[in-house]
Amino acid sequence: MSKPYVVGVQEVQPLSVLGTDGTVTNPEAMPNLTDDQLKELMRRMVFTRTWDQRAVNLTRQGRLGFYAPVSGQEATMVGSEFALNKDDFICPGYRDMPQIVWHGLPMYQAFLYSRGHQHGGQIPQDVHVLMPQIIIGAQYLHAMGVAMAFKQRGEKRVSITYTGDGGSSEGDFYEALNFAGAFKLPAIFMVQNNGYAITTPFSKQTAALSVAHKAVAAGIEGVQVDGMDVLAVVKAVQDAAERGRKGEGATLIEAVTYRFLPHSMSGDDPSKYRTKEETAEWELKDPLNRFRAYLVSKGLWSEEEEAKVVEEAKNTVAEQIKKAEETEKMTVPGLIDSMFETTPQHLEEQKADYLA
């Protein structure tokens, strides 16, 4: 018999809408989307997969700097952004380029960011995103602060942020959740749990039954979702955004997903810590195959349409990397001048010393 003063534990099952074969298994959770919206979701996922493949090749050619692949996580990334309003705010981690580009950041600036160029972080005024955060988990505090601003101003907007399962072990993660819970902030905290923090398996990171359980201590809503099911992701984020706009507080969403490619293109070799059998099992849940089967069954998608999207993505990436490469090269004086509207005297002195 359990002691009455000890908090109990209960396992959760991830929210899903589609089976791995694309059939609807949970119609009650189906998000309210038009046929055109369903097709646009697929277009963005196919585009993102193709873009990711091209970006990997560009990195190998030395035309990009740091790059973190996303193939396998398209449902979580594309679906979560699709569920937002354009005036909602995204605070990304370093892997979350698809979300901020689909939210309005020009792709060539994403490429400039990867190349370490200052103008990669020059966000257009009407695009509600921050630069991708390299420090693991720090973006959670940023999203919490943005959400506090929305609440203070009485704006019906939400902020969303992302990290991997490794980020859920960082102090910033817990601080952000605790603050958001205490002040009932309109924030959505998403953890893309792909099973590994680079090489460390999730089972060695925490004794918690899931990341979603960590919402309990913060007093916020905790949800686990099938991160390979784009419709389930859209539903979970729509619900979280609605709670935030109503003043009902923050939500922690754990998206159980799997990244097919390395952690980054900077030397990681996943074959050293992931088995072929494990990867093959997850490939059966490929979010593109799953959603494609659903759309084909509804007569909304075809091979011809997909081929057009793939070609569009290839052409767009080629155009945007060319634009990035043609951008004026960085200089130390230019970097100093770009930091402030009026350059402070001590930086003017540093610039003069450099030019001397």
PDB file of N, CA and C in Angstrom, residues 33-89:
ATOM      1  N   LEU A  33      -8.497  21.569 -39.607  1.00  0.00           N
ATOM      2  CA  LEU A  33      -7.721  22.118 -40.707  1.00  0.00           C
ATOM      3  C   LEU A  33      -8.459  21.877 -42.018  1.00  0.00           C
ATOM      4  N   THR A  34      -8.387  22.842 -42.916  1.00  0.00           N
ATOM      5  CA  THR A  34      -8.983  22.680 -44.235  1.00  0.00           C
ATOM      6  C   THR A  34      -8.100  21.789 -45.103  1.00  0.00           C
ATOM      7  N   ASP A  35      -8.642  21.352 -46.230  1.00  0.00           N
ATOM      8  CA  ASP A  35      -7.839  20.554 -47.163  1.00  0.00           C
ATOM      9  C   ASP A  35      -6.624  21.339 -47.639  1.00  0.00           C
ATOM     10  N   ASP A  36      -6.798  22.625 -47.903  1.00  0.00           N
ATOM     11  CA  ASP A  36      -5.671  23.451 -48.344  1.00  0.00           C
ATOM     12  C   ASP A  36      -4.601  23.548 -47.262  1.00  0.00           C
ATOM     13  N   GLN A  37      -5.013  23.630 -46.012  1.00  0.00           N
ATOM     14  CA  GLN A  37      -4.046  23.682 -44.917  1.00  0.00           C
ATOM     15  C   GLN A  37      -3.311  22.356 -44.777  1.00  0.00           C
ATOM     16  N   LEU A  38      -4.020  21.260 -44.952  1.00  0.00           N
ATOM     17  CA  LEU A  38      -3.370  19.947 -44.888  1.00  0.00           C
ATOM     18  C   LEU A  38      -2.313  19.827 -45.979  1.00  0.00           C
ATOM     19  N   LYS A  39      -2.637  20.279 -47.190  1.00  0.00           N
ATOM     20  CA  LYS A  39      -1.681  20.222 -48.290  1.00  0.00           C
ATOM     21  C   LYS A  39      -0.490  21.140 -48.037  1.00  0.00           C
ATOM     22  N   GLU A  40      -0.738  22.302 -47.438  1.00  0.00           N
ATOM     23  CA  GLU A  40       0.359  23.218 -47.139  1.00  0.00           C
ATOM     24  C   GLU A  40       1.293  22.627 -46.082  1.00  0.00           C
ATOM     25  N   LEU A  41       0.730  21.928 -45.117  1.00  0.00           N
ATOM     26  CA  LEU A  41       1.565  21.236 -44.130  1.00  0.00           C
ATOM     27  C   LEU A  41       2.508  20.252 -44.815  1.00  0.00           C
ATOM     28  N   MET A  42       1.968  19.473 -45.743  1.00  0.00           N
ATOM     29  CA  MET A  42       2.786  18.486 -46.447  1.00  0.00           C
ATOM     30  C   MET A  42       3.833  19.181 -47.306  1.00  0.00           C
ATOM     31  N   ARG A  43       3.422  20.249 -47.983  1.00  0.00           N
ATOM     32  CA  ARG A  43       4.375  20.986 -48.811  1.00  0.00           C
ATOM     33  C   ARG A  43       5.558  21.457 -47.977  1.00  0.00           C
ATOM     34  N   ARG A  44       5.285  21.994 -46.807  1.00  0.00           N
ATOM     35  CA  ARG A  44       6.353  22.504 -45.955  1.00  0.00           C
ATOM     36  C   ARG A  44       7.247  21.388 -45.432  1.00  0.00           C
ATOM     37  N   MET A  45       6.673  20.240 -45.137  1.00  0.00           N
ATOM     38  CA  MET A  45       7.484  19.124 -44.642  1.00  0.00           C
ATOM     39  C   MET A  45       8.398  18.583 -45.734  1.00  0.00           C
ATOM     40  N   VAL A  46       7.862  18.427 -46.942  1.00  0.00           N
ATOM     41  CA  VAL A  46       8.686  17.956 -48.068  1.00  0.00           C
ATOM     42  C   VAL A  46       9.774  18.979 -48.385  1.00  0.00           C
ATOM     43  N   PHE A  47       9.398  20.244 -48.409  1.00  0.00           N
ATOM     44  CA  PHE A  47      10.356  21.325 -48.661  1.00  0.00           C
ATOM     45  C   PHE A  47      11.468  21.287 -47.609  1.00  0.00           C
ATOM     46  N   THR A  48      11.099  21.123 -46.347  1.00  0.00           N
ATOM     47  CA  THR A  48      12.084  21.136 -45.266  1.00  0.00           C
ATOM     48  C   THR A  48      13.020  19.941 -45.352  1.00  0.00           C
ATOM     49  N   ARG A  49      12.503  18.764 -45.700  1.00  0.00           N
ATOM     50  CA  ARG A  49      13.359  17.582 -45.850  1.00  0.00           C
ATOM     51  C   ARG A  49      14.372  17.804 -46.976  1.00  0.00           C
ATOM     52  N   THR A  50      13.906  18.358 -48.093  1.00  0.00           N
ATOM     53  CA  THR A  50      14.793  18.610 -49.230  1.00  0.00           C
ATOM     54  C   THR A  50      15.822  19.679 -48.881  1.00  0.00           C
ATOM     55  N   TRP A  51      15.378  20.737 -48.246  1.00  0.00           N
ATOM     56  CA  TRP A  51      16.275  21.808 -47.798  1.00  0.00           C
ATOM     57  C   TRP A  51      17.341  21.234 -46.868  1.00  0.00           C
ATOM     58  N   ASP A  52      16.947  20.366 -45.941  1.00  0.00           N
ATOM     59  CA  ASP A  52      17.890  19.775 -45.002  1.00  0.00           C
ATOM     60  C   ASP A  52      18.948  18.953 -45.741  1.00  0.00           C
ATOM     61  N   GLN A  53      18.510  18.164 -46.707  1.00  0.00           N
ATOM     62  CA  GLN A  53      19.462  17.358 -47.484  1.00  0.00           C
ATOM     63  C   GLN A  53      20.460  18.244 -48.220  1.00  0.00           C
ATOM     64  N   ARG A  54      19.974  19.340 -48.790  1.00  0.00           N
ATOM     65  CA  ARG A  54      20.867  20.266 -49.505  1.00  0.00           C
ATOM     66  C   ARG A  54      21.817  20.962 -48.537  1.00  0.00           C
ATOM     67  N   ALA A  55      21.300  21.338 -47.352  1.00  0.00           N
ATOM     68  CA  ALA A  55      22.142  22.023 -46.374  1.00  0.00           C
ATOM     69  C   ALA A  55      23.269  21.113 -45.875  1.00  0.00           C
ATOM     70  N   VAL A  56      22.976  19.831 -45.707  1.00  0.00           N
ATOM     71  CA  VAL A  56      24.023  18.875 -45.325  1.00  0.00           C
ATOM     72  C   VAL A  56      25.126  18.862 -46.383  1.00  0.00           C
ATOM     73  N   ASN A  57      24.734  18.838 -47.654  1.00  0.00           N
ATOM     74  CA  ASN A  57      25.718  18.848 -48.741  1.00  0.00           C
ATOM     75  C   ASN A  57      26.503  20.155 -48.777  1.00  0.00           C
ATOM     76  N   LEU A  58      25.817  21.280 -48.545  1.00  0.00           N
ATOM     77  CA  LEU A  58      26.494  22.578 -48.520  1.00  0.00           C
ATOM     78  C   LEU A  58      27.528  22.636 -47.396  1.00  0.00           C
ATOM     79  N   THR A  59      27.196  22.015 -46.277  1.00  0.00           N
ATOM     80  CA  THR A  59      28.154  21.979 -45.160  1.00  0.00           C
ATOM     81  C   THR A  59      29.389  21.175 -45.544  1.00  0.00           C
ATOM     82  N   ARG A  60      29.175  20.039 -46.187  1.00  0.00           N
ATOM     83  CA  ARG A  60      30.301  19.202 -46.618  1.00  0.00           C
ATOM     84  C   ARG A  60      31.165  19.912 -47.648  1.00  0.00           C
ATOM     85  N   GLN A  61      30.565  20.822 -48.416  1.00  0.00           N
ATOM     86  CA  GLN A  61      31.309  21.593 -49.405  1.00  0.00           C
ATOM     87  C   GLN A  61      32.015  22.801 -48.796  1.00  0.00           C
ATOM     88  N   GLY A  62      31.794  23.045 -47.503  1.00  0.00           N
ATOM     89  CA  GLY A  62      32.407  24.190 -46.844  1.00  0.00           C
ATOM     90  C   GLY A  62      31.681  25.501 -47.092  1.00  0.00           C
ATOM     91  N   ARG A  63      30.441  25.432 -47.585  1.00  0.00           N
ATOM     92  CA  ARG A  63      29.699  26.653 -47.914  1.00  0.00           C
ATOM     93  C   ARG A  63      28.793  27.104 -46.763  1.00  0.00           C
ATOM     94  N   LEU A  64      28.629  26.257 -45.763  1.00  0.00           N
ATOM     95  CA  LEU A  64      27.953  26.634 -44.525  1.00  0.00           C
ATOM     96  C   LEU A  64      28.905  26.385 -43.370  1.00  0.00           C
ATOM     97  N   GLY A  65      28.618  27.000 -42.239  1.00  0.00           N
ATOM     98  CA  GLY A  65      29.418  26.767 -41.049  1.00  0.00           C
ATOM     99  C   GLY A  65      28.788  25.662 -40.225  1.00  0.00           C
ATOM    100  N   PHE A  66      28.400  25.988 -38.985  1.00  0.00           N
ATOM    101  CA  PHE A  66      27.737  24.998 -38.133  1.00  0.00           C
ATOM    102  C   PHE A  66      26.347  24.698 -38.683  1.00  0.00           C
ATOM    103  N   TYR A  67      26.025  23.414 -38.779  1.00  0.00           N
ATOM    104  CA  TYR A  67      24.680  23.037 -39.209  1.00  0.00           C
ATOM    105  C   TYR A  67      24.218  21.801 -38.446  1.00  0.00           C
ATOM    106  N   ALA A  68      22.973  21.865 -37.934  1.00  0.00           N
ATOM    107  CA  ALA A  68      22.371  20.756 -37.204  1.00  0.00           C
ATOM    108  C   ALA A  68      21.224  20.183 -38.026  1.00  0.00           C
ATOM    109  N   PRO A  69      21.349  18.958 -38.526  1.00  0.00           N
ATOM    110  CA  PRO A  69      20.312  18.371 -39.380  1.00  0.00           C
ATOM    111  C   PRO A  69      18.969  18.214 -38.659  1.00  0.00           C
ATOM    112  N   VAL A  70      17.897  18.118 -39.455  1.00  0.00           N
ATOM    113  CA  VAL A  70      16.545  18.046 -38.882  1.00  0.00           C
ATOM    114  C   VAL A  70      15.713  16.883 -39.423  1.00  0.00           C
ATOM    115  N   SER A  71      16.193  16.148 -40.430  1.00  0.00           N
ATOM    116  CA  SER A  71      15.373  15.096 -41.035  1.00  0.00           C
ATOM    117  C   SER A  71      14.892  14.100 -39.982  1.00  0.00           C
ATOM    118  N   GLY A  72      13.577  13.879 -39.978  1.00  0.00           N
ATOM    119  CA  GLY A  72      12.930  13.043 -38.977  1.00  0.00           C
ATOM    120  C   GLY A  72      12.134  13.864 -37.981  1.00  0.00           C
ATOM    121  N   GLN A  73      12.516  15.130 -37.827  1.00  0.00           N
ATOM    122  CA  GLN A  73      11.842  16.000 -36.871  1.00  0.00           C
ATOM    123  C   GLN A  73      10.932  17.030 -37.550  1.00  0.00           C
ATOM    124  N   GLU A  74      10.629  16.831 -38.838  1.00  0.00           N
ATOM    125  CA  GLU A  74       9.831  17.819 -39.572  1.00  0.00           C
ATOM    126  C   GLU A  74       8.436  17.994 -38.984  1.00  0.00           C
ATOM    127  N   ALA A  75       7.821  16.905 -38.521  1.00  0.00           N
ATOM    128  CA  ALA A  75       6.464  17.014 -37.990  1.00  0.00           C
ATOM    129  C   ALA A  75       6.432  17.920 -36.767  1.00  0.00           C
ATOM    130  N   THR A  76       7.407  17.761 -35.891  1.00  0.00           N
ATOM    131  CA  THR A  76       7.469  18.579 -34.683  1.00  0.00           C
ATOM    132  C   THR A  76       7.743  20.038 -35.028  1.00  0.00           C
ATOM    133  N   MET A  77       8.678  20.271 -35.933  1.00  0.00           N
ATOM    134  CA  MET A  77       9.085  21.632 -36.258  1.00  0.00           C
ATOM    135  C   MET A  77       8.042  22.362 -37.101  1.00  0.00           C
ATOM    136  N   VAL A  78       7.674  21.760 -38.218  1.00  0.00           N
ATOM    137  CA  VAL A  78       6.719  22.394 -39.122  1.00  0.00           C
ATOM    138  C   VAL A  78       5.336  22.469 -38.480  1.00  0.00           C
ATOM    139  N   GLY A  79       4.927  21.389 -37.830  1.00  0.00           N
ATOM    140  CA  GLY A  79       3.597  21.359 -37.222  1.00  0.00           C
ATOM    141  C   GLY A  79       3.428  22.366 -36.107  1.00  0.00           C
ATOM    142  N   SER A  80       4.448  22.542 -35.286  1.00  0.00           N
ATOM    143  CA  SER A  80       4.331  23.478 -34.165  1.00  0.00           C
ATOM    144  C   SER A  80       4.246  24.918 -34.651  1.00  0.00           C
ATOM    145  N   GLU A  81       5.059  25.281 -35.645  1.00  0.00           N
ATOM    146  CA  GLU A  81       4.996  26.651 -36.163  1.00  0.00           C
ATOM    147  C   GLU A  81       3.672  26.895 -36.875  1.00  0.00           C
ATOM    148  N   PHE A  82       3.174  25.892 -37.584  1.00  0.00           N
ATOM    149  CA  PHE A  82       1.929  26.024 -38.334  1.00  0.00           C
ATOM    150  C   PHE A  82       0.750  26.320 -37.405  1.00  0.00           C
ATOM    151  N   ALA A  83       0.832  25.859 -36.173  1.00  0.00           N
ATOM    152  CA  ALA A  83      -0.257  26.030 -35.210  1.00  0.00           C
ATOM    153  C   ALA A  83      -0.279  27.420 -34.573  1.00  0.00           C
ATOM    154  N   LEU A  84       0.730  28.239 -34.848  1.00  0.00           N
ATOM    155  CA  LEU A  84       0.844  29.561 -34.233  1.00  0.00           C
ATOM    156  C   LEU A  84       0.225  30.642 -35.098  1.00  0.00           C
ATOM    157  N   ASN A  85       0.035  31.822 -34.510  1.00  0.00           N
ATOM    158  CA  ASN A  85      -0.264  33.033 -35.260  1.00  0.00           C
ATOM    159  C   ASN A  85       1.056  33.707 -35.623  1.00  0.00           C
ATOM    160  N   LYS A  86       1.062  34.519 -36.665  1.00  0.00           N
ATOM    161  CA  LYS A  86       2.305  35.149 -37.100  1.00  0.00           C
ATOM    162  C   LYS A  86       2.842  36.165 -36.087  1.00  0.00           C
ATOM    163  N   ASP A  87       1.986  36.668 -35.181  1.00  0.00           N
ATOM    164  CA  ASP A  87       2.506  37.602 -34.182  1.00  0.00           C
ATOM    165  C   ASP A  87       2.922  36.893 -32.901  1.00  0.00           C
ATOM    166  N   ASP A  88       2.813  35.562 -32.850  1.00  0.00           N
ATOM    167  CA  ASP A  88       3.401  34.819 -31.746  1.00  0.00           C
ATOM    168  C   ASP A  88       4.917  34.805 -31.911  1.00  0.00           C
ATOM    169  N   PHE A  89       5.625  34.525 -30.833  1.00  0.00           N
ATOM    170  CA  PHE A  89       7.078  34.724 -30.826  1.00  0.00           C
ATOM    171  C   PHE A  89       7.805  33.390 -30.646  1.00  0.00           C
TER     172      PHE A  89
END
